[in-house]
C-alpha positions as a Markdown table, in Angstrom:
| # | Residue | x | y | z |
|---|---|---|---|---|
| 1 | Met | -27.3 | -0.2 | -3.7 |
| 2 | Lys | -23.9 | -0.7 | -5.4 |
| 3 | Trp | -20.7 | 0.5 | -3.8 |
| 4 | Asn | -17.4 | 0.7 | -5.6 |
| 5 | Asn | -14.9 | -1.3 | -3.5 |
| 6 | Leu | -11.9 | -0.6 | -5.7 |
| 7 | Pro | -10.4 | 1.9 | -3.2 |
| 8 | Leu | -9.9 | -1.2 | -1.0 |
| 9 | Leu | -7.8 | -2.8 | -3.7 |
| 10 | His | -5.5 | 0.2 | -3.6 |
| 11 | Leu | -5.1 | -0.4 | 0.2 |
| 12 | Tyr | -4.8 | -4.1 | -0.3 |
| 13 | Thr | -2.0 | -3.7 | -2.9 |
| 14 | Leu | 0.0 | -1.5 | -0.5 |
| 15 | Gly | -0.5 | -3.9 | 2.4 |
| 16 | Glu | 0.4 | -6.9 | 0.2 |
| 17 | Phe | 3.6 | -5.2 | -0.9 |
| 18 | Met | 4.6 | -4.2 | 2.6 |
| 19 | Leu | 3.8 | -7.6 | 4.3 |
| 20 | Phe | 5.6 | -9.6 | 1.6 |
| 21 | Ser | 8.6 | -7.2 | 1.7 |
| 22 | Tyr | 8.9 | -7.7 | 5.5 |
| 23 | Phe | 8.4 | -11.5 | 5.1 |
| 24 | Phe | 11.2 | -11.8 | 2.6 |
| 25 | Met | 13.4 | -9.3 | 4.4 |
| 26 | Ser | 13.3 | -11.7 | 7.4 |
| 27 | Leu | 14.2 | -14.7 | 5.2 |
| 28 | Ile | 16.8 | -13.4 | 2.7 |
| 29 | Asn | 20.3 | -12.9 | 4.2 |
| 30 | Lys | 22.8 | -13.3 | 1.4 |
| 31 | Pro | 24.4 | -11.3 | -0.1 |
| 32 | Ala | 24.9 | -9.2 | 3.0 |
| 33 | Ser | 23.9 | -5.9 | 1.3 |
| 34 | Ile | 20.5 | -7.4 | 0.3 |
| 35 | Lys | 18.7 | -6.3 | 3.5 |
| 36 | Thr | 19.7 | -2.6 | 2.8 |
| 37 | Val | 18.5 | -2.9 | -0.8 |
| 38 | Leu | 15.2 | -4.5 | 0.3 |
| 39 | Arg | 14.6 | -1.7 | 2.8 |
| 40 | Tyr | 15.0 | 0.9 | 0.0 |
| 41 | Val | 12.8 | -1.1 | -2.2 |
| 42 | Leu | 10.1 | -1.2 | 0.5 |
| 43 | Ile | 10.3 | 2.5 | 1.1 |
| 44 | Cys | 10.4 | 3.6 | -2.5 |
| 45 | Gly | 7.8 | 1.0 | -3.6 |
| 46 | Ser | 5.4 | 2.0 | -0.9 |
| 47 | Leu | 5.7 | 5.7 | -1.9 |
| 48 | Leu | 5.2 | 4.8 | -5.6 |
| 49 | Ile | 2.1 | 2.8 | -4.7 |
| 50 | Val | 0.6 | 5.7 | -2.7 |
| 51 | Leu | 1.6 | 8.2 | -5.5 |
| 52 | Asn | 0.0 | 6.0 | -8.1 |
| 53 | Ser | -3.3 | 5.9 | -6.1 |
| 54 | Leu | -3.3 | 9.6 | -5.4 |
| 55 | Ser | -2.3 | 11.0 | -8.9 |
| 56 | Leu | -1.8 | 8.5 | -11.7 |
| 57 | Gln | -4.8 | 6.2 | -11.4 |
| 58 | Asn | -8.2 | 7.0 | -10.0 |
| 59 | Ile | -8.8 | 5.5 | -6.5 |
| 60 | Phe | -12.2 | 4.3 | -7.8 |
| 61 | Gly | -10.5 | 2.5 | -10.7 |
| 62 | Phe | -8.4 | -0.6 | -11.0 |
| 63 | Asn | -4.8 | 0.0 | -10.0 |
| 64 | Ser | -3.2 | -2.2 | -12.7 |
| 65 | Tyr | 0.1 | -0.3 | -12.7 |
| 66 | Ala | 0.7 | -0.7 | -9.0 |
| 67 | Lys | -0.7 | -4.3 | -8.9 |
| 68 | Thr | 1.6 | -5.4 | -11.7 |
| 69 | Cys | 4.7 | -3.8 | -10.1 |
| 70 | Val | 3.9 | -5.4 | -6.8 |
| 71 | Gln | 3.5 | -8.8 | -8.4 |
| 72 | Leu | 6.8 | -8.4 | -10.2 |
| 73 | Ser | 8.4 | -7.4 | -6.9 |
| 74 | Ile | 7.0 | -10.4 | -5.1 |
| 75 | Ile | 8.1 | -12.8 | -7.9 |
| 76 | Thr | 11.6 | -11.3 | -7.6 |
| 77 | Tyr | 11.6 | -11.8 | -3.8 |
| 78 | Ala | 10.6 | -15.4 | -4.3 |
| 79 | Val | 13.4 | -16.0 | -6.8 |
| 80 | Leu | 15.9 | -14.3 | -4.4 |
| 81 | Tyr | 14.7 | -16.5 | -1.6 |
| 82 | Phe | 15.4 | -19.7 | -3.7 |
| 83 | Tyr | 18.9 | -18.3 | -4.5 |
| 84 | Asn | 19.4 | -17.5 | -0.8 |
| 85 | Leu | 18.2 | -21.0 | 0.2 |
| 86 | Val | 21.0 | -22.5 | -1.8 |
| 87 | Glu | 23.5 | -20.2 | -0.2 |
| 88 | Asn | 22.2 | -20.4 | 3.4 |
| 89 | His | 22.0 | -23.8 | 5.1 |
| 90 | Ser | 20.9 | -22.6 | 8.5 |
| 91 | Phe | 17.2 | -23.6 | 8.2 |
| 92 | Thr | 16.1 | -26.8 | 9.8 |
| 93 | Ser | 14.8 | -29.4 | 7.4 |
| 94 | Gly | 11.1 | -29.1 | 8.5 |
| 95 | Glu | 11.2 | -25.3 | 8.5 |
| 96 | Ser | 13.0 | -25.2 | 5.1 |
| 97 | Lys | 10.5 | -27.6 | 3.6 |
| 98 | Gly | 7.5 | -25.5 | 4.7 |
| 99 | Leu | 9.1 | -22.3 | 3.5 |
| 100 | Arg | 9.9 | -23.9 | 0.2 |
| 101 | Ile | 6.3 | -24.9 | -0.2 |
| 102 | Ile | 5.1 | -21.4 | 0.7 |
| 103 | Asn | 7.6 | -19.8 | -1.7 |
| 104 | Ser | 6.5 | -22.2 | -4.4 |
| 105 | Ala | 2.9 | -21.2 | -3.8 |
| 106 | Ile | 3.8 | -17.5 | -4.1 |
| 107 | Leu | 5.6 | -18.2 | -7.4 |
| 108 | Ile | 2.7 | -20.2 | -8.8 |
| 109 | Tyr | 0.0 | -17.7 | -7.9 |
| 110 | Tyr | 1.8 | -14.5 | -8.7 |
| 111 | Ser | 3.4 | -15.7 | -11.9 |
| 112 | Gly | 0.1 | -17.1 | -13.1 |
| 113 | Ser | -2.1 | -14.1 | -12.3 |
| 114 | Leu | 0.4 | -11.5 | -13.4 |
| 115 | Phe | -1.0 | -11.2 | -16.9 |
| 116 | Ile | -4.6 | -10.9 | -15.6 |
| 117 | Phe | -3.7 | -7.9 | -13.4 |
| 118 | Met | -1.6 | -6.3 | -16.1 |
| 119 | Tyr | -4.7 | -6.0 | -18.2 |
| 120 | Gly | -7.1 | -5.2 | -15.4 |
| 121 | Glu | -8.5 | -2.1 | -16.9 |
| 122 | Phe | -9.4 | -4.1 | -20.0 |
| 123 | Ser | -11.3 | -6.5 | -17.8 |
| 124 | Leu | -13.5 | -3.7 | -16.5 |
| 125 | Val | -14.4 | -2.8 | -20.1 |
| 126 | Asn | -15.1 | -6.2 | -21.5 |
| 127 | Val | -16.3 | -8.3 | -18.6 |
| 128 | Asp | -17.9 | -11.1 | -20.7 |
| 129 | Gly | -14.7 | -12.1 | -22.5 |
| 130 | Tyr | -12.6 | -11.9 | -19.4 |
| 131 | Val | -14.6 | -14.3 | -17.2 |
| 132 | Val | -12.4 | -17.2 | -18.1 |
| 133 | Phe | -9.3 | -15.3 | -16.9 |
| 134 | Trp | -10.9 | -14.5 | -13.6 |
| 135 | Ala | -11.9 | -18.1 | -13.2 |
| 136 | Phe | -8.3 | -19.1 | -13.8 |
| 137 | Asn | -7.3 | -16.6 | -11.2 |
| 138 | Ala | -9.7 | -18.1 | -8.7 |
| 139 | Ile | -8.3 | -21.6 | -9.3 |
| 140 | Leu | -4.8 | -20.2 | -8.8 |
| 141 | Asn | -5.8 | -18.5 | -5.6 |
| 142 | Phe | -7.4 | -21.7 | -4.3 |
| 143 | Val | -4.1 | -23.7 | -5.1 |
| 144 | Phe | -2.2 | -20.8 | -3.5 |
| 145 | Gln | -4.2 | -21.0 | -0.3 |
| 146 | Leu | -3.9 | -24.8 | -0.1 |
| 147 | Leu | -0.1 | -24.7 | -0.6 |
| 148 | Ile | 0.2 | -21.9 | 2.1 |
| 149 | Leu | -1.7 | -24.1 | 4.5 |
| 150 | Leu | 0.4 | -27.1 | 3.7 |
| 151 | Gly | 3.6 | -25.1 | 4.0 |
| 152 | Leu | 2.6 | -23.7 | 7.4 |
| 153 | Trp | 1.6 | -27.2 | 8.5 |
| 154 | Lys | 5.0 | -28.6 | 7.5 |
| 155 | Ala | 6.9 | -25.6 | 9.1 |
| 156 | Phe | 5.1 | -25.6 | 12.5 |
| 157 | Tyr | 3.6 | -29.0 | 13.1 |
| 158 | Lys | 5.9 | -31.3 | 15.0 |
| 159 | Lys | 5.0 | -35.0 | 15.5 |
| 160 | Lys | 5.1 | -36.0 | 19.1 |
| 161 | Val | 7.2 | -39.1 | 19.8 |
| 162 | Ile | 5.9 | -41.3 | 22.5 |
């Protein structure tokens, strides 16, 4: 028996957007008005994702519009974080290094896989010609996971001095 799991992608996309929005809202402090702007982006973006799933694209289909917009938002958040890192020197060196690695992982994965998800509906039509792109996405995802692990290790692991 085959089940269509694409409705889960719609939920995943919403969750991904909300979690990354909260993550970057906690990190980005400058300019001062950015927190207010990010709150509006979070609310409007979440509503647009839900409206896309309810009316624009079928819940049992690939949500390429929402996925593409979410990836562009996350890339924008990551670039804003790097800008904020230059302006804000309050991070400790270990924490900053870990967060820079995590942010770099986000930029690598989301920038690399953006074009795959932009043409997601094409991939459902011509699966044979698109396998290479999904393999590339799997490699990017593996690198993403490794860099996140390394970043968390650098941010939270403290060597004990005897």
